[in-house]
Coordinates of C-alpha atoms and ligand atoms in Angstrom, one line a residue:
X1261 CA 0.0 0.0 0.0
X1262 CA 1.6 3.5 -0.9
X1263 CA 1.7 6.0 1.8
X1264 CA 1.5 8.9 -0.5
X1265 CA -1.0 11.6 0.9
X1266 CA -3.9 12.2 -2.2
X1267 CA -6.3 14.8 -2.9
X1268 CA -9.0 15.4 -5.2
X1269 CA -12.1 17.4 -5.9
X1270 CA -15.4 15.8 -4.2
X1271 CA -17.6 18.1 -5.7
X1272 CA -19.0 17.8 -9.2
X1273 CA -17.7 19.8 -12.3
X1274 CA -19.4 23.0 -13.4
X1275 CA -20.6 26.2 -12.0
X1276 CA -21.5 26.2 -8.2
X1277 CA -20.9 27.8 -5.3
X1278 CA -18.5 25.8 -3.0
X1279 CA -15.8 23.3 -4.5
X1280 CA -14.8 20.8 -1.8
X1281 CA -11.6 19.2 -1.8
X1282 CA -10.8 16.0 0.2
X1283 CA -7.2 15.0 1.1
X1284 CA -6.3 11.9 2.8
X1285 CA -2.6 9.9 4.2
X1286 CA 0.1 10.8 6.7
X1287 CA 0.9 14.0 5.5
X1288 CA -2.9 15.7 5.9
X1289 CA -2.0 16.9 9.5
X1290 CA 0.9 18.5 8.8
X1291 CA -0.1 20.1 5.5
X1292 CA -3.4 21.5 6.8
X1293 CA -1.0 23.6 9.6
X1294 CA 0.3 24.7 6.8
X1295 CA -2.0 26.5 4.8
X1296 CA -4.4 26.8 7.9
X1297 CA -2.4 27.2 10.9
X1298 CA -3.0 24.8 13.4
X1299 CA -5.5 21.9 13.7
X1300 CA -9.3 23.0 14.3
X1301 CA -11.1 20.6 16.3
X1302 CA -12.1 17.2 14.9
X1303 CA -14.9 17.1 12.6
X1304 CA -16.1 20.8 13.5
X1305 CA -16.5 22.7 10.5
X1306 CA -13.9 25.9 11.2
X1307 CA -13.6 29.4 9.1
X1308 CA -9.8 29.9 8.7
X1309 CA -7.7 32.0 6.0
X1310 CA -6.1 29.8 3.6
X1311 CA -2.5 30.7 3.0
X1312 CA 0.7 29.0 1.0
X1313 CA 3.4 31.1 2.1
X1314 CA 2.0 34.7 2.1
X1315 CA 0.1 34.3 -0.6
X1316 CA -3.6 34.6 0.6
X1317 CA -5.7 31.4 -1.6
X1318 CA -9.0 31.5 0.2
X1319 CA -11.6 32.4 3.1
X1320 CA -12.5 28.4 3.5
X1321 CA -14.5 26.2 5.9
X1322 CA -11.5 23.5 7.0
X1323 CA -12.8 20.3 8.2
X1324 CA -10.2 18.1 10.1
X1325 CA -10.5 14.4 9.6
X1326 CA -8.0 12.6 12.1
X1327 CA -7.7 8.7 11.6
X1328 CA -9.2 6.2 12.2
X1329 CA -12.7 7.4 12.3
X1330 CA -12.7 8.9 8.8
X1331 CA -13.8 8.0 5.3
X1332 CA -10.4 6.4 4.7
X1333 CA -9.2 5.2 7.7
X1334 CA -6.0 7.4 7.4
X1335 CA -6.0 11.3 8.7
X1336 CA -7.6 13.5 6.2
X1337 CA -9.2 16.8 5.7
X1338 CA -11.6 18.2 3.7
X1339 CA -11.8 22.3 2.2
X1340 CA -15.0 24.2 1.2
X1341 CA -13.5 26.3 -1.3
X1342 CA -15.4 29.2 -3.2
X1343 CA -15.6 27.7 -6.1
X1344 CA -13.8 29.0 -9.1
X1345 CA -11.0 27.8 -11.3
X1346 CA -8.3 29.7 -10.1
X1347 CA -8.9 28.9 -6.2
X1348 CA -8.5 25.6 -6.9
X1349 CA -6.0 25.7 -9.4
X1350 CA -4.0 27.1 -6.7
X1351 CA -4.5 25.3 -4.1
X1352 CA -3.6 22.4 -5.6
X1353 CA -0.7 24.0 -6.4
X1354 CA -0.1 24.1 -2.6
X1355 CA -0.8 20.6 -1.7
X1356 CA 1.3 19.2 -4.3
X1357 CA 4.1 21.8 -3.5
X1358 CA 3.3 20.7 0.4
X1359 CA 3.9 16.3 -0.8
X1360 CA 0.2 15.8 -1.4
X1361 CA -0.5 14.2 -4.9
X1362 CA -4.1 13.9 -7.0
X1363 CA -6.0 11.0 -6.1
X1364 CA -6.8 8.4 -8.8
X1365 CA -10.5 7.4 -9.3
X1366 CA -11.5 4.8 -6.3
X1367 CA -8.7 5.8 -4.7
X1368 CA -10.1 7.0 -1.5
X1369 CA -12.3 4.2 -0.4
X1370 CA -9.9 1.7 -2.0
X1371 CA -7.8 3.1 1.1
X1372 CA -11.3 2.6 3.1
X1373 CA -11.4 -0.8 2.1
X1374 CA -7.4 -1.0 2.9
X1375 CA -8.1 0.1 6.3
X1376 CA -10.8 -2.2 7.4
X1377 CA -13.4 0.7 7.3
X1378 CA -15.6 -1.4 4.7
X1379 CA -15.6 -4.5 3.0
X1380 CA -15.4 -5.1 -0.7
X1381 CA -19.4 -5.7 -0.7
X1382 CA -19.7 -2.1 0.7
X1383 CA -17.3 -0.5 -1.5
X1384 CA -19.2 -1.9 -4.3
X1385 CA -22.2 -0.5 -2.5
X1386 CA -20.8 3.0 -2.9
X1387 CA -20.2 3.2 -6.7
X1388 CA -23.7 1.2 -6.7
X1389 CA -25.1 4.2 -4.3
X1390 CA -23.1 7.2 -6.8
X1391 CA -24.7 5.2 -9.8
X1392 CA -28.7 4.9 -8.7
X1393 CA -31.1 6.8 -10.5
X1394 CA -34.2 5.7 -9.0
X1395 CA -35.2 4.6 -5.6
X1396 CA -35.0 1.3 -5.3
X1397 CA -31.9 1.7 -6.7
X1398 CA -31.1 4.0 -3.8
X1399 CA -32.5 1.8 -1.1
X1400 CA -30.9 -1.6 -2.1
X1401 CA -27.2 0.6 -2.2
X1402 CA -27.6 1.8 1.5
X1403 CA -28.4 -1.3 2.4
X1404 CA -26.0 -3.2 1.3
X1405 CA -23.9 -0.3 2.4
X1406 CA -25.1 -0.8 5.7
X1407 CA -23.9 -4.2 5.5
X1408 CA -26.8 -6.3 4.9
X1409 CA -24.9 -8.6 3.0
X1410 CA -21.7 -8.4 4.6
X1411 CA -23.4 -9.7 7.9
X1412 CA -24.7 -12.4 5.8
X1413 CA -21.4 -13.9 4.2
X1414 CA -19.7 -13.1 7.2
X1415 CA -21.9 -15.3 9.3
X1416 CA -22.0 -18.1 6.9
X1417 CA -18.5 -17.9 7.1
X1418 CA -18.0 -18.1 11.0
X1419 CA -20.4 -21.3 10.8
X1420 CA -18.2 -22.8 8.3
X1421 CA -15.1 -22.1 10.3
X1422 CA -16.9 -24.2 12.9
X1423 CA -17.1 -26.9 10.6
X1424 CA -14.1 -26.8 9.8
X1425 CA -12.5 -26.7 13.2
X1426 CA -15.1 -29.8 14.1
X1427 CA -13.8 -31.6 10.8
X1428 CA -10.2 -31.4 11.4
X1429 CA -10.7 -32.6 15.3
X1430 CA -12.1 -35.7 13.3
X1431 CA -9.1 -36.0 11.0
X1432 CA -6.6 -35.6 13.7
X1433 CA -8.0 -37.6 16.8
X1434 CA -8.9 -41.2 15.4
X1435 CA -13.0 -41.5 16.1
X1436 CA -13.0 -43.5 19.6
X1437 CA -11.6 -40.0 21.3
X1438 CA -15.1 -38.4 20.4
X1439 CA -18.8 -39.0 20.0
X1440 CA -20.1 -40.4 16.7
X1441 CA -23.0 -38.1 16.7
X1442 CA -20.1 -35.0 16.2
X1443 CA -20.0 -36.5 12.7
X1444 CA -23.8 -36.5 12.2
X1445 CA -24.0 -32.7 13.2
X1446 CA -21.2 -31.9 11.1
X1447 CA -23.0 -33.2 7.9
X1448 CA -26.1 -31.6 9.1
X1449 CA -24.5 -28.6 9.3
X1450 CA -22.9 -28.6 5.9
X1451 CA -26.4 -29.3 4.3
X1452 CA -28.2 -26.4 6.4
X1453 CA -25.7 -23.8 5.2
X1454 CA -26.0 -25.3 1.3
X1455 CA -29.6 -25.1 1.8
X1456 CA -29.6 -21.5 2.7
X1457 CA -27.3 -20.7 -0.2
X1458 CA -29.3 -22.4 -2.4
X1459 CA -32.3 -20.3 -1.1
X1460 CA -29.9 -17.1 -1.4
X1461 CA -29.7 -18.3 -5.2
X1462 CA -33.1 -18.8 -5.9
X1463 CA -34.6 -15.4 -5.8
X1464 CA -35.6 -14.3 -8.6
X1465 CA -32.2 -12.5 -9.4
X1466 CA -34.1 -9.4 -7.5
X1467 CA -31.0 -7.6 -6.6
X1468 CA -29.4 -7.9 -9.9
X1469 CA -32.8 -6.7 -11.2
X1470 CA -32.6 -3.7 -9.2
X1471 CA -29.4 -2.8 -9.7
X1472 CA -29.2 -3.3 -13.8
X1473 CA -33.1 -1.9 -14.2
X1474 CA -36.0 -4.8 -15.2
X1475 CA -36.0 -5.2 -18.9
X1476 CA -39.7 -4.8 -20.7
X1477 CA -39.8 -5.6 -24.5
X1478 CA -42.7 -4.5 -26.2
X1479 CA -43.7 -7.1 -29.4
X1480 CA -46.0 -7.5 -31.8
X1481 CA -47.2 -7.3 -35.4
X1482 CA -46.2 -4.6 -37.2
X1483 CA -48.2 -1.7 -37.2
X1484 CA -49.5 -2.9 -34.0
X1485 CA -48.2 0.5 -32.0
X1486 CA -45.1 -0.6 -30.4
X1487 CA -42.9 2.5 -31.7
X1488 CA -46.1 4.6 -30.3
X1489 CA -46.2 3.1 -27.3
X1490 CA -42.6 3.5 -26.5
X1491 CA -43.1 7.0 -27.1
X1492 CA -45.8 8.1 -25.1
X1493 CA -44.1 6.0 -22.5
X1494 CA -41.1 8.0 -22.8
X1495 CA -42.7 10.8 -23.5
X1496 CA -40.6 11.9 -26.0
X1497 CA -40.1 11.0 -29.8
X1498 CA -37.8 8.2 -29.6
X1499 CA -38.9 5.6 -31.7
X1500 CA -39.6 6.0 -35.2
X1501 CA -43.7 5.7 -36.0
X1502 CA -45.2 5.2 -39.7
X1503 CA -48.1 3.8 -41.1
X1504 CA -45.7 1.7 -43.3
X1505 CA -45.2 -1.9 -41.9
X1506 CA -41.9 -2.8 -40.6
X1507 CA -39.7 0.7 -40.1
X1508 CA -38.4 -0.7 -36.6
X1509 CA -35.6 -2.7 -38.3
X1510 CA -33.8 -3.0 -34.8
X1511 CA -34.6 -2.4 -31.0
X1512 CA -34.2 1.1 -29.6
X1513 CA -34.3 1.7 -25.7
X1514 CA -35.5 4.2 -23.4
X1515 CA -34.9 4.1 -19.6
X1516 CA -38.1 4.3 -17.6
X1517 CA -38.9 5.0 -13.7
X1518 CA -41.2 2.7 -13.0
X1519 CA -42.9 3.2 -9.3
X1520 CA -39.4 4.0 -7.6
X1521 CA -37.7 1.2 -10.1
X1522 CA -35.5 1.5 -13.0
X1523 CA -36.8 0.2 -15.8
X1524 CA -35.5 -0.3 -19.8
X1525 CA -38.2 -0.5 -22.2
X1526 CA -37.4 -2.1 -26.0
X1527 CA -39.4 -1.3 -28.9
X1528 CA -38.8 -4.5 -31.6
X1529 CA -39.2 -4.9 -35.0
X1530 CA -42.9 -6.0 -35.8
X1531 CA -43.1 -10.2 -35.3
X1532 CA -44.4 -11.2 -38.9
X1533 CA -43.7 -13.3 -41.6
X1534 CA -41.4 -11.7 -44.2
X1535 CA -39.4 -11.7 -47.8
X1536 CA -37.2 -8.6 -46.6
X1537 CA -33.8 -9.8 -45.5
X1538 CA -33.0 -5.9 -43.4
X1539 CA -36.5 -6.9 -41.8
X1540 CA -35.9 -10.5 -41.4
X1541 CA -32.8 -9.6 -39.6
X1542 CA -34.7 -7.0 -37.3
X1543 CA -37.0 -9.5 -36.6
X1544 CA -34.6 -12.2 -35.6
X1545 CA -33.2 -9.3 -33.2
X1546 CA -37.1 -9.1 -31.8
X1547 CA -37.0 -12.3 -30.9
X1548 CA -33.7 -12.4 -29.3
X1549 CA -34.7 -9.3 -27.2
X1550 CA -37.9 -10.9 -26.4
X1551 CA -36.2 -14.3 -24.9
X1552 CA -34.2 -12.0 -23.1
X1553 CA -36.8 -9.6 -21.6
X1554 CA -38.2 -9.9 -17.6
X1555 CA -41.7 -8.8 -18.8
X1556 CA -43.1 -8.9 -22.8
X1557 CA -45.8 -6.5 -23.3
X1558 CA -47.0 -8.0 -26.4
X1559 CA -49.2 -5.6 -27.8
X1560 CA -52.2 -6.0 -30.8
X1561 CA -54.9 -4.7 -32.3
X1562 CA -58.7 -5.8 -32.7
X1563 CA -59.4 -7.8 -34.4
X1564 CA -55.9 -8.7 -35.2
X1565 CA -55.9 -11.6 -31.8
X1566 CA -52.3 -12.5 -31.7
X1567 CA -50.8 -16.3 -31.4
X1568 CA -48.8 -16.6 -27.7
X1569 CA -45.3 -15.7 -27.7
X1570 CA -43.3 -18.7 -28.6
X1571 CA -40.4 -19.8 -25.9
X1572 CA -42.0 -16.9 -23.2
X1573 CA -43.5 -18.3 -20.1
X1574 CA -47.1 -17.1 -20.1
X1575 CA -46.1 -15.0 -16.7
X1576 CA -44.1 -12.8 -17.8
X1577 CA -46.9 -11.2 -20.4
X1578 CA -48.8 -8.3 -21.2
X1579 CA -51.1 -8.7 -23.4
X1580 CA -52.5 -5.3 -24.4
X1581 CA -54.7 -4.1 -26.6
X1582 CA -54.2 -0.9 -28.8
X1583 CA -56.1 1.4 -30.8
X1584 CA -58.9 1.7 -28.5
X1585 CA -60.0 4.4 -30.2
X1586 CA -61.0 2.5 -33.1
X1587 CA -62.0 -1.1 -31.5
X1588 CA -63.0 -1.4 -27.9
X1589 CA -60.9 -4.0 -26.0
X1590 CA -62.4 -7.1 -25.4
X1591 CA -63.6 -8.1 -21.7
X1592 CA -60.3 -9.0 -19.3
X1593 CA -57.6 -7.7 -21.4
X1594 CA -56.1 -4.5 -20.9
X1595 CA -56.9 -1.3 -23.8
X1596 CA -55.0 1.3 -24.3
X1597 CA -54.2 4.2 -27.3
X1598 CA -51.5 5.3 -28.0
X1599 CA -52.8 8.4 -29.7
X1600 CA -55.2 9.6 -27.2
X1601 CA -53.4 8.5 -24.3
X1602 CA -56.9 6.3 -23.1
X1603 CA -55.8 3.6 -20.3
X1604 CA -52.1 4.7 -20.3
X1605 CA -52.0 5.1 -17.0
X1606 CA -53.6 1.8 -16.2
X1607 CA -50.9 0.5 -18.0
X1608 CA -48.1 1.8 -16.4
X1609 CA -49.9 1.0 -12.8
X1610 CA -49.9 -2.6 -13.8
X1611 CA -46.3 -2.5 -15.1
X1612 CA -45.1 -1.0 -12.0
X1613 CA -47.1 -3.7 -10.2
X1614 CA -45.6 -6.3 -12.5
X1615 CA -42.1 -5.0 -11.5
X1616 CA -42.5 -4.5 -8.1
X1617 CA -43.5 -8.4 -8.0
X1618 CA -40.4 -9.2 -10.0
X1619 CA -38.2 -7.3 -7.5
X1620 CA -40.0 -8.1 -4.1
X1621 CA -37.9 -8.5 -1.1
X1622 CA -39.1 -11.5 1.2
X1623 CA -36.5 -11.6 3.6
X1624 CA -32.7 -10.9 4.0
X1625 CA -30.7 -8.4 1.7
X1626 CA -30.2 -10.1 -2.4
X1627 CA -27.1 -10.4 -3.8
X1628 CA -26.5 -7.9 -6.7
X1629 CA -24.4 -8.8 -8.9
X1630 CA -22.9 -11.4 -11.4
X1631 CA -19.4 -11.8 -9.1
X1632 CA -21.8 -12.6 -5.8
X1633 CA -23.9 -15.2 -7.6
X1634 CA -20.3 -16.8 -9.0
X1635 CA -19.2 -16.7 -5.3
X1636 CA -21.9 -17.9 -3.5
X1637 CA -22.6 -20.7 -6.4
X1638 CA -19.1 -21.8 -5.9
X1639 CA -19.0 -21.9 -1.8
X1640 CA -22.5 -23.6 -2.5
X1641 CA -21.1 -26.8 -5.1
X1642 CA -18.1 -26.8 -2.5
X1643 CA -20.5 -27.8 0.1
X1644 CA -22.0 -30.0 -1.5
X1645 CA -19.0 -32.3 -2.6
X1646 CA -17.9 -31.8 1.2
X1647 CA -21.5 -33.8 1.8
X1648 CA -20.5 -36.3 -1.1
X1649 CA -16.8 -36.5 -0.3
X1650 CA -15.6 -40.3 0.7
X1651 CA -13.0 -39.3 3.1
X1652 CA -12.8 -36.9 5.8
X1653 CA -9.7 -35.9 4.2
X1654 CA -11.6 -34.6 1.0
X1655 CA -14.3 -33.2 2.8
X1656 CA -12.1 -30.6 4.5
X1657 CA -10.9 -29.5 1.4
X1658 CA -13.9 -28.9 0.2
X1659 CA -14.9 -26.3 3.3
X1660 CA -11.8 -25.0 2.5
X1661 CA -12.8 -23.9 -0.8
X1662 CA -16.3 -22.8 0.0
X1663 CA -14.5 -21.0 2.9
X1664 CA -12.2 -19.0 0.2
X1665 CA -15.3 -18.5 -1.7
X1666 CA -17.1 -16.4 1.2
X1667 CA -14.0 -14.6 1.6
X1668 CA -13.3 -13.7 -1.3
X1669 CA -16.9 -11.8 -1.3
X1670 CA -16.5 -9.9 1.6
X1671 CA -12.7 -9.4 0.3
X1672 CA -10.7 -11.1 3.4
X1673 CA -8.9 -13.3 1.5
X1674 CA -6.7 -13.4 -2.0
X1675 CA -9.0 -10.3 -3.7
X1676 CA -5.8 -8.7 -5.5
X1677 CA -6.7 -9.3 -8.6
X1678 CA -10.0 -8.5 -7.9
X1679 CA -9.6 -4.8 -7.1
X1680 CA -8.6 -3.2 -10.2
X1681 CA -12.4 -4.3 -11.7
X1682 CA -13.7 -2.7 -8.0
X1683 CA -12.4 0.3 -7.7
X1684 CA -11.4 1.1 -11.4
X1685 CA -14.9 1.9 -12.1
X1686 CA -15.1 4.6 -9.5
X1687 CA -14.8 8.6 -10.4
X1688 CA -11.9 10.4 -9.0
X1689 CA -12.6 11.9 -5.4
X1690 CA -14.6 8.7 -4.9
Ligands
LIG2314 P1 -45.3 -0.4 -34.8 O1 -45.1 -0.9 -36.2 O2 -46.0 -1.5 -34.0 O3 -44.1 0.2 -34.2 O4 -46.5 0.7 -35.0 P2 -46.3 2.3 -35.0 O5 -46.2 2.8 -33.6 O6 -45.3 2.7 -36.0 O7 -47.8 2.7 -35.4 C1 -48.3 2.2 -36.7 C2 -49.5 3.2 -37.1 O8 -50.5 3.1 -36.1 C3 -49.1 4.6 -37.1 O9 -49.7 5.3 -38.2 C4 -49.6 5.2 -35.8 O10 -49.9 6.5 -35.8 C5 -50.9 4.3 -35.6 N1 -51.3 4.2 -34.3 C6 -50.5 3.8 -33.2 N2 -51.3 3.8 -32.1 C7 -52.5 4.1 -32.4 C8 -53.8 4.3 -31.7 O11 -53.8 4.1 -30.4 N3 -54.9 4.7 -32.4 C9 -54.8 4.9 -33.7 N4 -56.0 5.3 -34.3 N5 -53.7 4.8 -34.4 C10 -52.6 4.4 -33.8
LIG2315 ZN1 -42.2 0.4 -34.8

């Protein structure tokens, strides 16, 4: 780990009224005496004149962040600056001057991480928490932020040690020394914990769900509405509509919140039969994003009734009907139009409720991405070879691996390479 004392700019580019620059590592003490004079209280926000030499920089609020109780885990400090380019240009110009140096992206709460201050599930948290545009989004972040999921692995973990510990005593001390039921629990044990993984696995992939947005395809024959839909959805022009059958050659996307969730909404090519190659290909690309989608509204109009979706569980679709205007829907399936906007709202209620459904929370905090499903899959097959496993010998390597597995979540063990994908994706001052 380098000891070099960083700094960047927290605050966001662009006019505004304060800039706020966070420094962090050994040298935050003594450079903040420096342009400051000496140390305001900790974590009291404190007026003082900004100075490097006698060179007045800036009337500032100085916030002093002494270790281990910060961000970081290291001392630090943060400046409200006026904002304005040369301010900050020159105090910069001081820090570096002073041994500081600028901060690459993640770099502050990879040094969080460094510290012990949070795991790697929380870290991911953050950029999760920076990236949410909606508020499930939101929600899911803090929690896991919180560490809701942490607590989880982590337990899992202590059980296994456990286990372990109970597994080697059988290895070491031949089995008249100890009770034959210890045996018994043990494999109980093992099956419990791969019984809750499994559980932990079969959920619908909500948290991915949240995190990524629920994608909703909208299919149909041409001319059905789709590209309409999509627009008055978005509210904005972003499909292409004409009266002439099969202009959606591919899908276009807009991003949608639904009820507090992020949603991605695909207009298709129309689903017909067709001697156009450019519309046979858009049409093989409908059907691709259609396999793919969480929820299908397949759309129609009277008295055009539509065959079912091939290779689409019935569940996850909409059937709707458009053009209200011009034939009334029949009983039980819901109308809409596009043009005049009829049953629109409907509509989106139901898709919200539809989405809500797909992203309901039961019980303890979902995983929420592709690297905790690999984890948890791989501590979960790991347990259950330990269950198989003909010698007790094989058995313990098998905790062992399912052991690493959890770690490697939570980032206690061999997450080097690991950390480059982590915090890489962060933005500077992050
Ligand atoms: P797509 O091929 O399924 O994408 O259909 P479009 O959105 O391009 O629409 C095909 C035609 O139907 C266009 O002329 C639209 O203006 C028209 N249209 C779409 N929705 C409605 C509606 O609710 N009522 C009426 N009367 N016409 C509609
Ligand atoms: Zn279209």
């Amino acid at each position: 780990m380098s000891d070099a004392t960083i700094f960047a700019r927290a605050t966001g580019a662009g006019r505004a009224a304060i800039t706020i620059l966070r420094v962090s590592g050994p040298k935050a003490g003594p450079i903040l005496e420096a342009i400051a004079g000496r140390l305001p209280p900790p974590r009291l926000a404190s007026l003082r004149t900004l100075r490097h030499g006698t060179d007045v920089l800036d009337h500032a609020v100085v916030l002093w962040l002494p270790g281990p109780r910060s961000y970081t885990g290291e001392d630090g400090f943060e400046l409200h600056l006026h904002a304005g380019p040369a301010i900050e240009h020159d105090v910069a110009d001081a820090l570096v001057t002073l041994g500081a140096r600028p901060a690459e992206p993640g770099e502050f709460t990879r040094r969080a991480f460094t510290h012990g201050r949070i795991d790697l599930l929380q870290a991911e948290a953050i950029a999760d928490l920076i990236e949410a545009e909606t508020s499930a989004q939101r929600r899911q972040a803090l929690t896991q932020g919180d560490g809701a999921l942490s607590r989880l692995y982590d337990d899992w973990a202590q059980r296994l040690r456990t286990i372990l510990a109970h597994q080697e005593a059988l290895i070491d001390f031949p089995d008249e020394d100890l009770p034959p039921e210890v045996e018994a629990r043990l494999l109980t044990g093992i099956a419990d914990l791969r019984a809750q993984m499994d559980a932990h696995l079969n959920d619908g992939h909500r948290g991915e769900l949240v995190r990524r947005g629920i994608s909703i395809v909208i299919a149909g024959a041409p001319n059905a509405g789709k590209s309409s839909l999509l627009n008055v959805l978005a509210g904005r022009d972003a499909a292409i509509v004409t009266d002439r059958a099969g202009t959606t050659r591919d899908a276009i996307s807009v991003t949608l919140d639904l009820g507090g969730q992020r949603a991605v909404i695909t207009d298709t090519a129309g689903l017909r039969e067709t001697e156009d190659a450019i519309e046979a290909e858009g049409i093989r690309r409908a059907m691709f994003h259609v396999k793919q989608a969480d929820l299908v509204v397949h759309l129609y109009t009277e008295p055009d009734r539509p065959a079912p979706l091939a290779d689409v569980p019935v569940e996850d679709v909409l059937t709707v009907c458009n053009k209200t205007d011009l034939h009334p829907a029949p009983d039980g399936v819901l109308g809409i139009s596009a043009t005049t906007g009829a049953g629109l709202g409907a509509l989106q209620a139901e898709l919200a409720i539809r989405v809500t459904r797909l992203t309901h929370s039961a019980g303890a905090a979902p995983l929420t991405r592709a690297r905790h499903r690999a984890g948890i899959t791989e501590a979960r097959d790991a347990l259950a070879e330990a269950e198989r496993a003909a010698w007790p010998e094989l058995r313990g390597e098998a905790l062992r691996v399912a052991m690493r597995a959890l770690g490697r979540l939570t980032g206690a063990v061999g997450v080097e390479d690991l950390l480059e994908a982590v915090f890489g994706s962060f933005c500077i001052g992050k």
